[in-house]
Short mmCIF file of C-alpha atoms and ligand atoms in Angstrom, two decimals:
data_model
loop_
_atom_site.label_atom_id
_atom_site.label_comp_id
_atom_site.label_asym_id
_atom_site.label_seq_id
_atom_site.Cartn_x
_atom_site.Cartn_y
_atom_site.Cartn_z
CA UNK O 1147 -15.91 50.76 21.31
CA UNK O 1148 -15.18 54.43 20.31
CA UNK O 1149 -17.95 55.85 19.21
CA UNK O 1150 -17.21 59.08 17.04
CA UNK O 1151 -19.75 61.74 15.06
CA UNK O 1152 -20.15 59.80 11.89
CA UNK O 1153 -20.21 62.83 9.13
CA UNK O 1154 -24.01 62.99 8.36
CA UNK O 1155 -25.45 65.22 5.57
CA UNK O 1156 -28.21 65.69 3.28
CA UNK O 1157 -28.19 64.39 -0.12
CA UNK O 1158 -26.99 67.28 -2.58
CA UNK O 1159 -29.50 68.63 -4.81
CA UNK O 1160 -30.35 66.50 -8.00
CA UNK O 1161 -31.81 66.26 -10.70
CA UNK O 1162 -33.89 64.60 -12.36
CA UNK O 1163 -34.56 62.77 -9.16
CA UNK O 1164 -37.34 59.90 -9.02
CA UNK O 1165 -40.00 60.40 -10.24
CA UNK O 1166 -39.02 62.99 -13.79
CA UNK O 1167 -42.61 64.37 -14.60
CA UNK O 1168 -44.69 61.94 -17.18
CA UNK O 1169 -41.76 60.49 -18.63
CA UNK O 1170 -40.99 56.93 -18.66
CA UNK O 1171 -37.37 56.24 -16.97
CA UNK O 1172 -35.41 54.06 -19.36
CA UNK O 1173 -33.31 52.42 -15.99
CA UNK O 1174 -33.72 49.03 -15.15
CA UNK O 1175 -35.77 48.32 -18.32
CA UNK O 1176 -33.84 44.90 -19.59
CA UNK O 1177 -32.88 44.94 -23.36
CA UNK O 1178 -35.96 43.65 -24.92
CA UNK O 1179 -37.62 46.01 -22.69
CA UNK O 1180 -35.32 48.99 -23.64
CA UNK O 1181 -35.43 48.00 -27.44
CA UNK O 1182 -39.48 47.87 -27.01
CA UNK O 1183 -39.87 51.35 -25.55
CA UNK O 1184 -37.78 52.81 -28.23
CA UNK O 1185 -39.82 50.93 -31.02
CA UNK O 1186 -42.93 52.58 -29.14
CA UNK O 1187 -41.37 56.02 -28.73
CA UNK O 1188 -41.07 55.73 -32.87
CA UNK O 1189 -37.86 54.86 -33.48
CA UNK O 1190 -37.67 53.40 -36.47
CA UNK O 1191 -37.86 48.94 -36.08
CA UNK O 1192 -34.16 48.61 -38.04
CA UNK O 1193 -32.63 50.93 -35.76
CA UNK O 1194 -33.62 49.72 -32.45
CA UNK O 1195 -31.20 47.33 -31.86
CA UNK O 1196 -28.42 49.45 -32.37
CA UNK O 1197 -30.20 52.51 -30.61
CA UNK O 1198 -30.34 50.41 -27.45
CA UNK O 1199 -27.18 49.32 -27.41
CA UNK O 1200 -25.56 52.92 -27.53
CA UNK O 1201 -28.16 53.65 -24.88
CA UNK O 1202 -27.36 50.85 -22.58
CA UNK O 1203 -23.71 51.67 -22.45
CA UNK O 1204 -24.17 55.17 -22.04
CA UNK O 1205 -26.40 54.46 -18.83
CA UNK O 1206 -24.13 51.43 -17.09
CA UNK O 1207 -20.94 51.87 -19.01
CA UNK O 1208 -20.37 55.60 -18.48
CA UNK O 1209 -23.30 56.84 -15.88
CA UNK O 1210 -25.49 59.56 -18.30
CA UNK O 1211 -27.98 60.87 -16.61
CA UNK O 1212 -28.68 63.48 -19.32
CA UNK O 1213 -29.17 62.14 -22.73
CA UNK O 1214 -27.38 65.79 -24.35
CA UNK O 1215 -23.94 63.99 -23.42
CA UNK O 1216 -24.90 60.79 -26.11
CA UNK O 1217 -22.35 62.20 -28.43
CA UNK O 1218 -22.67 59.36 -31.22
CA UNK O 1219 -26.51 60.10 -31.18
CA UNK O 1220 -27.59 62.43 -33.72
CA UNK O 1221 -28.70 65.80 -31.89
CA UNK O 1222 -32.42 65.71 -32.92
CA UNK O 1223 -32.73 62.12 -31.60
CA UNK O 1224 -31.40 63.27 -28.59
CA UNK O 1225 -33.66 65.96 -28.39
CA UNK O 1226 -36.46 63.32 -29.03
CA UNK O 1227 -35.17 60.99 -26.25
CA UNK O 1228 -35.26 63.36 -24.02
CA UNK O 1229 -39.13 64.46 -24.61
CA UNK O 1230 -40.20 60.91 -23.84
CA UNK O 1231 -37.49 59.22 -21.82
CA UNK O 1232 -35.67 60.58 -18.43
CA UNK O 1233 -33.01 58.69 -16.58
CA UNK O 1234 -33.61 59.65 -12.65
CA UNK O 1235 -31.36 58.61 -9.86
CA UNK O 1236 -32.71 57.75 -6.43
CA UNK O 1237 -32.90 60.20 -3.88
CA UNK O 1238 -30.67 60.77 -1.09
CA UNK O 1239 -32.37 61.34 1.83
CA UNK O 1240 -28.98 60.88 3.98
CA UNK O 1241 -25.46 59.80 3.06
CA UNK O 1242 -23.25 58.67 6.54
CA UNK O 1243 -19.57 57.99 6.30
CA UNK O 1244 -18.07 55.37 8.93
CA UNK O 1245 -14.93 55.98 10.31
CA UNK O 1246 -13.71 52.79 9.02
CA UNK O 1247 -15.00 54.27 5.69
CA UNK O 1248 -18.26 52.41 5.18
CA UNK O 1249 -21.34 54.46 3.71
CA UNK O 1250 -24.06 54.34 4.34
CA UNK O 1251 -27.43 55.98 1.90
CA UNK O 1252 -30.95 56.26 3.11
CA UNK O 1253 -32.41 56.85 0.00
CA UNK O 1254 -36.16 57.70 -1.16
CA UNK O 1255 -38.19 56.76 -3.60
CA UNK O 1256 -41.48 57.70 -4.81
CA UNK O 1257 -45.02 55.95 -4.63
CA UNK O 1258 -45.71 53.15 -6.64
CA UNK O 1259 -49.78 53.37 -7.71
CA UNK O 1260 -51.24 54.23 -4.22
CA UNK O 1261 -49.27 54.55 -1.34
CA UNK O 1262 -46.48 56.31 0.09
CA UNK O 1263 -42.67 57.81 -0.67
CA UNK O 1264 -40.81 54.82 0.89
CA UNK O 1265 -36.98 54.68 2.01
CA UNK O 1266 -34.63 51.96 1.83
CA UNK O 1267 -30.90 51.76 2.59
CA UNK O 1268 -27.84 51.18 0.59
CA UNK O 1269 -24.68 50.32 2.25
CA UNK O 1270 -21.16 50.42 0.50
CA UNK O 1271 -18.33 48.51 2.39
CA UNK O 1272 -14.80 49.81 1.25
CA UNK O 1273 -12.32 46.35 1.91
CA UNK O 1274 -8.68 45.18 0.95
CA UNK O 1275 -9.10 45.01 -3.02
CA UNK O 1276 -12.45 44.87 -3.00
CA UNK O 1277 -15.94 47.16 -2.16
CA UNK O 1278 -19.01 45.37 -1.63
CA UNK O 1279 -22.29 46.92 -2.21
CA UNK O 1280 -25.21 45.73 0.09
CA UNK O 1281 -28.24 46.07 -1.68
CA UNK O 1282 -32.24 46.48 -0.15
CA UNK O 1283 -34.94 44.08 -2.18
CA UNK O 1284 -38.17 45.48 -0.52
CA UNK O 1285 -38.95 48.44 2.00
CA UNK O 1286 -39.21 46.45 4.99
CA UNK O 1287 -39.46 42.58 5.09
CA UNK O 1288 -42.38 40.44 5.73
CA UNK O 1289 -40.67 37.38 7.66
CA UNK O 1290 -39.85 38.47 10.98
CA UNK O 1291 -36.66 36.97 12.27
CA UNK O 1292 -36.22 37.22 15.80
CA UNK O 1293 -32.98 38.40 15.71
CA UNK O 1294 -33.24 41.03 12.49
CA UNK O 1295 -34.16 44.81 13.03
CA UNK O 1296 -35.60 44.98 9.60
CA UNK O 1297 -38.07 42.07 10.19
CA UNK O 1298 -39.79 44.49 13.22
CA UNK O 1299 -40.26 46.42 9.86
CA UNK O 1300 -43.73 45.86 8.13
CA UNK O 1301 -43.28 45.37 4.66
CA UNK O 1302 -44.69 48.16 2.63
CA UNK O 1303 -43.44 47.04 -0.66
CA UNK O 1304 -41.48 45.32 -3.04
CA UNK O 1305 -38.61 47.23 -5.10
CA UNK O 1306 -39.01 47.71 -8.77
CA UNK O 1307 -35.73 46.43 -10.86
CA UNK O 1308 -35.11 50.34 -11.92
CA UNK O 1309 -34.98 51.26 -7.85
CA UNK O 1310 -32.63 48.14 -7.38
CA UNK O 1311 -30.24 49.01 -10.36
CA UNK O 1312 -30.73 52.40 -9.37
CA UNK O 1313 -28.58 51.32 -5.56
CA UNK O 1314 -26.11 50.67 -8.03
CA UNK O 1315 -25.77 53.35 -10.28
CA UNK O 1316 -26.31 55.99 -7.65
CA UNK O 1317 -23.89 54.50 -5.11
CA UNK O 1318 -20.89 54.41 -8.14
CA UNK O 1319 -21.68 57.85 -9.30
CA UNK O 1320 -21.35 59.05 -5.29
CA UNK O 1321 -17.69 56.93 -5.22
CA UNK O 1322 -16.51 58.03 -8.60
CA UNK O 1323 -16.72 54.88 -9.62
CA UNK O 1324 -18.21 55.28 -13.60
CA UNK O 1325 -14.70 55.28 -15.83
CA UNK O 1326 -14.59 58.89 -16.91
CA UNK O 1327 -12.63 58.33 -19.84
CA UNK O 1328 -14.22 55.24 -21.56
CA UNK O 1329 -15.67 55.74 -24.77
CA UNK O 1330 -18.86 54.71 -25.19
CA UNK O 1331 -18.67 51.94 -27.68
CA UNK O 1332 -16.90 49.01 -27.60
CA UNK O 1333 -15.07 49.99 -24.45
CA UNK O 1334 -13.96 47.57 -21.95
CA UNK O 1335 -15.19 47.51 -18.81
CA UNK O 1336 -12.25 47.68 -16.51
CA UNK O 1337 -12.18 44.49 -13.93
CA UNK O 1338 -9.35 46.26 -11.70
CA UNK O 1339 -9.27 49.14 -9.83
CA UNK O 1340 -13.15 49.45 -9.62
CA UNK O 1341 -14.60 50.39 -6.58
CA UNK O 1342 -18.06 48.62 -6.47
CA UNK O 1343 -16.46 45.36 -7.02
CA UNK O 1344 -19.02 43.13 -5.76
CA UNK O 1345 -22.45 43.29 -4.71
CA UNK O 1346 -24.98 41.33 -2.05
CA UNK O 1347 -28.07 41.21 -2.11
CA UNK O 1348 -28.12 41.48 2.05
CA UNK O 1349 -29.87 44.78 2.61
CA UNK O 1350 -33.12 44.97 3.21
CA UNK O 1351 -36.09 42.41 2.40
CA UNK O 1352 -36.18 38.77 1.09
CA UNK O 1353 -34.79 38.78 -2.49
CA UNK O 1354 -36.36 35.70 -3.34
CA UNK O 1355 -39.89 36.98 -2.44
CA UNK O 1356 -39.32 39.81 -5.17
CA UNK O 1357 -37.59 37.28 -7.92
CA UNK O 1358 -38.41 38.75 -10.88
CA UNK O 1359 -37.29 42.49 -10.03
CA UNK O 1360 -34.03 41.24 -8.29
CA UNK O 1361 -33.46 38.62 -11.19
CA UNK O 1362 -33.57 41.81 -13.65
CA UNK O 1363 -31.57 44.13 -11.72
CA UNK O 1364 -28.74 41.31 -11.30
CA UNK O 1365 -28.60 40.58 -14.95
CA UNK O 1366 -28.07 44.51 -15.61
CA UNK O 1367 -25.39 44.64 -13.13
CA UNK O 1368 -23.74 41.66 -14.95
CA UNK O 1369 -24.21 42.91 -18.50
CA UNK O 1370 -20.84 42.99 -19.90
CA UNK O 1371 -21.36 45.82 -21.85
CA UNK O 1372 -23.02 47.71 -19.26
CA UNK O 1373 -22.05 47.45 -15.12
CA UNK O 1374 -20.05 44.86 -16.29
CA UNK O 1375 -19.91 42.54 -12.31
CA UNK O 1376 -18.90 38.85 -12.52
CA UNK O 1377 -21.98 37.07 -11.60
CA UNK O 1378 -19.01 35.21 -9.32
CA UNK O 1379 -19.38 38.74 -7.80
CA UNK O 1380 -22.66 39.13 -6.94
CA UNK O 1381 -24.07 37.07 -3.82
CA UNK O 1382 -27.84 36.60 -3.05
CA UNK O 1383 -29.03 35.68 0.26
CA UNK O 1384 -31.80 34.23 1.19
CA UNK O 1385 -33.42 33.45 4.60
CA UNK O 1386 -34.54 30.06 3.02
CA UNK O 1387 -37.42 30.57 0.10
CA UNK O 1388 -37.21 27.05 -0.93
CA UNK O 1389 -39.41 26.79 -3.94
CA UNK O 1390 -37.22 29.67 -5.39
CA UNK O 1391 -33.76 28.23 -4.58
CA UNK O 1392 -33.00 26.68 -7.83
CA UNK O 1393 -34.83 28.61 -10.09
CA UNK O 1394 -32.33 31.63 -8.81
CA UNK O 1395 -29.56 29.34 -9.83
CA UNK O 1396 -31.09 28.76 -13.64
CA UNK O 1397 -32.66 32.38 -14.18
CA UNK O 1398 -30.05 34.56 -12.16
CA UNK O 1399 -26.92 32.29 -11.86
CA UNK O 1400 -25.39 34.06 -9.39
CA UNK O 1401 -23.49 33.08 -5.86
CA UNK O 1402 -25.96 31.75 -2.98
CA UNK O 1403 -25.63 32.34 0.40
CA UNK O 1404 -28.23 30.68 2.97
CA UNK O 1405 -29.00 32.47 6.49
CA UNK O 1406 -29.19 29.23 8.22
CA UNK O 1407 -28.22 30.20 12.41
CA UNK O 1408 -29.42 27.04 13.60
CA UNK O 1409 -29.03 23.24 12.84
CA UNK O 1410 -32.85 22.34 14.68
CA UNK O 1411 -35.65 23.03 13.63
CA UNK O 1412 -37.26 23.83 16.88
CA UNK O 1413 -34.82 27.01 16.95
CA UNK O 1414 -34.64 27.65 13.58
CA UNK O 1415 -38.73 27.78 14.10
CA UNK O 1416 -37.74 30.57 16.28
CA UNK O 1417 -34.64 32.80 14.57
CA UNK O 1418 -36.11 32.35 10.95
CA UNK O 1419 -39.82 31.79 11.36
CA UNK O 1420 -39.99 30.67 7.47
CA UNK O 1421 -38.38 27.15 8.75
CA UNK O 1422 -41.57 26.22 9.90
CA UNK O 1423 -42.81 26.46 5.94
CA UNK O 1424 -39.62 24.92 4.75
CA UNK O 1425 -37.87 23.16 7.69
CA UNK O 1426 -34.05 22.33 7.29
CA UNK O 1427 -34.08 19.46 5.48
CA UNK O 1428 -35.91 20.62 2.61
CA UNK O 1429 -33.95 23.88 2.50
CA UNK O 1430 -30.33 22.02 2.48
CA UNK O 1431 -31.58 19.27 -0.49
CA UNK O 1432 -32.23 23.06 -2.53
CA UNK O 1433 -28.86 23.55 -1.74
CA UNK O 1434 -27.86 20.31 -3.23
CA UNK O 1435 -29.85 20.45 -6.31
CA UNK O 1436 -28.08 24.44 -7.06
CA UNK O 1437 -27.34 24.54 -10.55
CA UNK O 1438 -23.67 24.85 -10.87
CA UNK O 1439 -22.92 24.12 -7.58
CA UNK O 1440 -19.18 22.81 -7.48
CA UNK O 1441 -15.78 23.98 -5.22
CA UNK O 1442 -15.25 26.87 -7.25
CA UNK O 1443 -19.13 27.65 -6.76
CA UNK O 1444 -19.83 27.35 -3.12
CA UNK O 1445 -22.48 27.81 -0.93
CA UNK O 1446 -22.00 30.71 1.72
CA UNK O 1447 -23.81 29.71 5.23
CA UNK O 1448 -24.71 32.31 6.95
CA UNK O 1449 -24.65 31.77 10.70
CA UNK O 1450 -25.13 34.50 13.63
CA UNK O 1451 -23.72 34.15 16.69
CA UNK O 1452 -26.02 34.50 19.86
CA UNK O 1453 -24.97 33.75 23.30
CA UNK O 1454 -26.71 30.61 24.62
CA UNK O 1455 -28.89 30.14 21.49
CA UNK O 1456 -27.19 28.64 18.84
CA UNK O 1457 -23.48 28.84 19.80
CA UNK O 1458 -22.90 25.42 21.39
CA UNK O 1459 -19.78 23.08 20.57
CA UNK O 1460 -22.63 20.77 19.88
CA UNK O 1461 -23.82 22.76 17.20
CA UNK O 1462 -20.83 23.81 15.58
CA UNK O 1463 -20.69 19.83 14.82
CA UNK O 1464 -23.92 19.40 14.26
CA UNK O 1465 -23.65 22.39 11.16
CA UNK O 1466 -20.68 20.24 9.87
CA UNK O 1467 -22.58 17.09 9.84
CA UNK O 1468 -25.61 18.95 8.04
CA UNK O 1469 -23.32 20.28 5.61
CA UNK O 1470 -21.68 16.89 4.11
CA UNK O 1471 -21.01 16.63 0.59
CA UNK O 1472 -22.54 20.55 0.12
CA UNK O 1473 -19.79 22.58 -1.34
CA UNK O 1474 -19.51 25.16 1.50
CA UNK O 1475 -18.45 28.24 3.54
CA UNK O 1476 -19.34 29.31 6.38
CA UNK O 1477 -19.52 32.93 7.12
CA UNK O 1478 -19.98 33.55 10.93
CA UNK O 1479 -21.77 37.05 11.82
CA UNK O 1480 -21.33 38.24 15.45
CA UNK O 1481 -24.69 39.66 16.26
CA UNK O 1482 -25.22 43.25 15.90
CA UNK O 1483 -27.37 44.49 18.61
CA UNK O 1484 -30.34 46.84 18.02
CA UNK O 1485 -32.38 48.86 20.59
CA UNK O 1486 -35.03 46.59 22.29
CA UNK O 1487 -33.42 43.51 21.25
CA UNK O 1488 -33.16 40.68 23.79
CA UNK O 1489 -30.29 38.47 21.81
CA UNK O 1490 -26.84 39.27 22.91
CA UNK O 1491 -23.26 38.36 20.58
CA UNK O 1492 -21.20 35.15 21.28
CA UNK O 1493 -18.29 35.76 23.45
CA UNK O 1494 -15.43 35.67 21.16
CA UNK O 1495 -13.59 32.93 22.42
CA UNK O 1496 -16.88 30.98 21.74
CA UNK O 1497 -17.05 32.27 18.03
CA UNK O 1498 -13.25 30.91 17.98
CA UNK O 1499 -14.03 27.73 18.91
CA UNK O 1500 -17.46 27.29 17.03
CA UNK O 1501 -15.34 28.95 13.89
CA UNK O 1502 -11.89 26.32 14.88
CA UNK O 1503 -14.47 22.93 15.12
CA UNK O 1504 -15.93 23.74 11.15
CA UNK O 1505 -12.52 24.30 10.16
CA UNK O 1506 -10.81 21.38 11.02
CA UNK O 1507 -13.76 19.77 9.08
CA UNK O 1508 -12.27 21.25 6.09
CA UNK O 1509 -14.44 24.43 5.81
CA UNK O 1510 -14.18 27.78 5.77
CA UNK O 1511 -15.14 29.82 8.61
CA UNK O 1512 -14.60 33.21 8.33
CA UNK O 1513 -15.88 35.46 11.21
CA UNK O 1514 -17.43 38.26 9.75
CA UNK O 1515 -15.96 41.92 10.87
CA UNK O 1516 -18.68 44.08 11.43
CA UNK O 1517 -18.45 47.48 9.58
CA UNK O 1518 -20.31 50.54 10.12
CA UNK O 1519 -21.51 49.78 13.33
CA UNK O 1520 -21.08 53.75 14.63
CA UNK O 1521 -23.60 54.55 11.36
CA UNK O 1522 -25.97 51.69 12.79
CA UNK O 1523 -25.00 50.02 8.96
CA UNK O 1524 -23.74 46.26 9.94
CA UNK O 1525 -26.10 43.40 8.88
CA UNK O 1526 -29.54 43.25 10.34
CA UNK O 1527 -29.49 46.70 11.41
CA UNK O 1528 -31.06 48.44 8.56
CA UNK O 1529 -33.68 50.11 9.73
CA UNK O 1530 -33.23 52.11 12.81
CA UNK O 1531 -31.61 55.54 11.25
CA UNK O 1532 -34.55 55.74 8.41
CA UNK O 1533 -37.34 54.84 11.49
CA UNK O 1534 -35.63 57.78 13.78
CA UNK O 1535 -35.70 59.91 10.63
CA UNK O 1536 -38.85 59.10 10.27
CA UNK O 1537 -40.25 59.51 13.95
CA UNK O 1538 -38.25 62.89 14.20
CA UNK O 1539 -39.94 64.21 10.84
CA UNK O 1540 -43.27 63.34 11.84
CA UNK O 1541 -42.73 65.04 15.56
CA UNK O 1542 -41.35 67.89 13.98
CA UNK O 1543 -44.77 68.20 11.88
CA UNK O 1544 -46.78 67.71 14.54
CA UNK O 1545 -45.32 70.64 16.73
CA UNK O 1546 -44.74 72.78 13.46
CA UNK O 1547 -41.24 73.08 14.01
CA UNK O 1548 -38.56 72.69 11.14
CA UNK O 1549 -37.08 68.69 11.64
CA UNK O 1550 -33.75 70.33 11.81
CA UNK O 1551 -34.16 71.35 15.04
CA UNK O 1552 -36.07 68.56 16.46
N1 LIG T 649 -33.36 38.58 3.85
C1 LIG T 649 -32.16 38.00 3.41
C2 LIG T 649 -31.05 39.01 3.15
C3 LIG T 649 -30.91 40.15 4.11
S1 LIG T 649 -30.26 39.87 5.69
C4 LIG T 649 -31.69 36.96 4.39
O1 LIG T 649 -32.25 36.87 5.47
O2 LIG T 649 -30.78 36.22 4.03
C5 LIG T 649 -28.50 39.62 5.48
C6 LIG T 649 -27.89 38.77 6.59
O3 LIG T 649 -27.80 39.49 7.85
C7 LIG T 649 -28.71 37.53 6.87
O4 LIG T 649 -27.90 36.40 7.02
C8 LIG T 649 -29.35 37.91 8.19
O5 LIG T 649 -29.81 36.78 8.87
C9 LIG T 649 -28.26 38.64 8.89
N2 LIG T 649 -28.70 39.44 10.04
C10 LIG T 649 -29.93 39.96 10.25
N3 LIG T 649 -29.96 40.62 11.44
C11 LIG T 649 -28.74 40.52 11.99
C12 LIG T 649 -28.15 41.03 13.18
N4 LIG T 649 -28.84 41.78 14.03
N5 LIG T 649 -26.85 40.73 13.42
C13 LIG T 649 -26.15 40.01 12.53
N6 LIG T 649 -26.64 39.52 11.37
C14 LIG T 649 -27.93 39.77 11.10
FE1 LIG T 650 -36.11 39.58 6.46
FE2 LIG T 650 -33.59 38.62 6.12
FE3 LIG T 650 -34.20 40.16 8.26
FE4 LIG T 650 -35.17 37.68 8.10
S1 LIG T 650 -32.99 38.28 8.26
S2 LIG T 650 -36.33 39.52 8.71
S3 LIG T 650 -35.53 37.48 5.91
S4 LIG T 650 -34.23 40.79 6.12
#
């Protein structure tokens, strides 16, 4: 595979960047949260709902950062807004570009209480009449698949709703994705021609160990009057969190996918350590009791493809037979290497005929094309760049040299 200079450079210069001063950010605050802090900020109780609602499309409709541009707000309210309130973007540590046009953002975000500035990364993958955004939950992960560079990762923490919305908003501002001409009220939000058309929730972390923050952040990105996504558009995945299966269905309502990559549990034990808290079984009756689970609903398996692990003929019918009467697809993800890993990818011909056997069962089976592999951004890889960053900022301290010579 060619292997080209993928253009690397620094984030531009922003601001307000995370975190603005004392102020309290008004992004990622749901609407009875945004309606509260305006009641607390003084503005007056009969007012609030309206306030918020000019607010809220302002921030996901048209992308303000700066509340001077609210042109139907009076200009002293503004003026007040802006002493209490500041809407901050994350900030870009990095921002890659693919040669096959994905992008990649290593983005930074300040400390929560105690701790440290932590980066995540945000991945945007440009397709055929669609662009999928591939969101981080946490910094890190705590479950340690064999197979996954970000499980190597310690977790350091979970990701607050504002820095998950805040992917979102900073990744369409970067694309030119906020309509420029909309009008703030009342405006449609345009379903063609967008360029974040979907989002996953297959970044970094477990999404289901930080439910409540990803459960917010999803129902902003849905808000019709705001981001405005199909909740038929946004995907969660989940390594297997049983307890929290369906309660994502009822509180977030959006598509499931399942990283399943092995139909025993004595592997399974092994690629997704998790299994051996909520072995197979239990994890595919969660799948059965999904609220709204139907054909036009289904369940996305996730299944990687390592050579001599899990790629057998045997298991390919083994997955269908696990799979009866489950609504499904199956979304089969050549493995994407990482340094120091000893797993290696499925042959092809052996993802053909794994992918041919749960097709003629009358599944799906698409074999997922990785993307971004020369910016080190295709599933399971996020990690590496912000961990080199890392190690090459702290060398570069060390021998008190500037990093961009190290
Ligand atoms: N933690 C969640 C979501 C993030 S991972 C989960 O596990 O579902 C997104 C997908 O990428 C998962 O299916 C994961 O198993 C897969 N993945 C992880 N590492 C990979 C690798 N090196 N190659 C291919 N897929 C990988
Ligand atoms: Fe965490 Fe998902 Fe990676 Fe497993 S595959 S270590 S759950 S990010």
């Amino acid at each position: 595979m060619t292997n080209p200079t993928p253009s690397v450079h620094p984030g531009p210069a922003r601001t307000p960047a995370f975190p603005a001063g004392e102020k309290s950010s008004l992004i990622g605050l749901t609407r009875p949260q945004l309606g509260e802090a305006l009641a607390a900020a003084g503005i007056p109780e009969r007012q609030v709902r309206m306030r918020a609602g000019q607010i809220w499309n302002w921030l996901y409709l048209r992308g303000a950062t700066d509340f001077g541009a609210m042109t139907n707000i009076s200009k002293d309210l503004r003026a007040e807004l802006a002493e209490h309130f500041s809407l901050p973007r994350p900030e870009i540590v990095t921002e890659q570009v693919s040669e096959d046009g994905t992008r990649k953002w290593l983005l930074r975000f300040p400390p929560r209480g105690a701790g440290r500035p932590v980066e995540v990364e945000t991945v945007y993958i440009p397709e055929e009449g669609r662009g999928t955004l591939c969101l981080s939950s946490q910094v890190g992960c705590t479950l340690s698949c064999s197979f996954c560079h970000t499980g190597t990762q310690k977790l350091a923490r979970n990701l607050t709703a504002e820095e998950i919305v805040g992917q979102v908003l900073l990744a369409r501002e970067r694309l030119g994705d906020f309509p420029a001409g909309a009008t703030p009220e009342g405006a449609a939000v345009p379903s063609e021609g967008r360029l974040v058309s979907n989002i996953v929730m297959m970044g970094m972390g477990e999404p289901l160990y930080n439910f409540d923050n990803v459960r917010d952040a999803l129902q902003i990105a849905a808000d019709g009057e705001g981001i405005g996504l199909s909740k038929r558009r946004i995907t969660l995945s989940t390594s297997g969190v049983v307890p929290e299966i369906v309660r994502a269905g009822e509180e977030m309502g959006v598509m499931l996918a399942i990283s399943l990559h092995a139909v025993r549990d004595e592997l399974r034990d092994v690629l997704v350590p998790l299994n051996k808290k909520y072995p197979i079984a239990e994890l595919m009756a969660a799948c059965r009791a999904y609220p709204g689970l139907s054909n036009a609903r289904r369940i996305t398996f996730e299944y990687v493809m390592l050579r001599g692990v899990n790629d057998s003929l045997a298991d390919a019918r083994e997955l269908v037979r696990l799979l009866s009467g489950i609504p499904a697809k199956i979304n089969l993800i050549p493995f994407n290497p990482w340094p120091g890993t000893d797993y290696e990818c499925s042959d092809w011909e052996q993802i053909e005929r794994f992918a041919e056997i749960i097709n003629r069962a009358g599944y799906a089976s698409p074999i997922r094309t990785p993307r971004g592999r020369d910016i080190l951004a295709a599933c399971g890889q996020l990690k590496s760049e912000s961990e080199r960053l890392r190690i090459r900022e702290r060398l570069a301290l060390e021998a008190m040299i500037p990093s961009g010579t190290a």
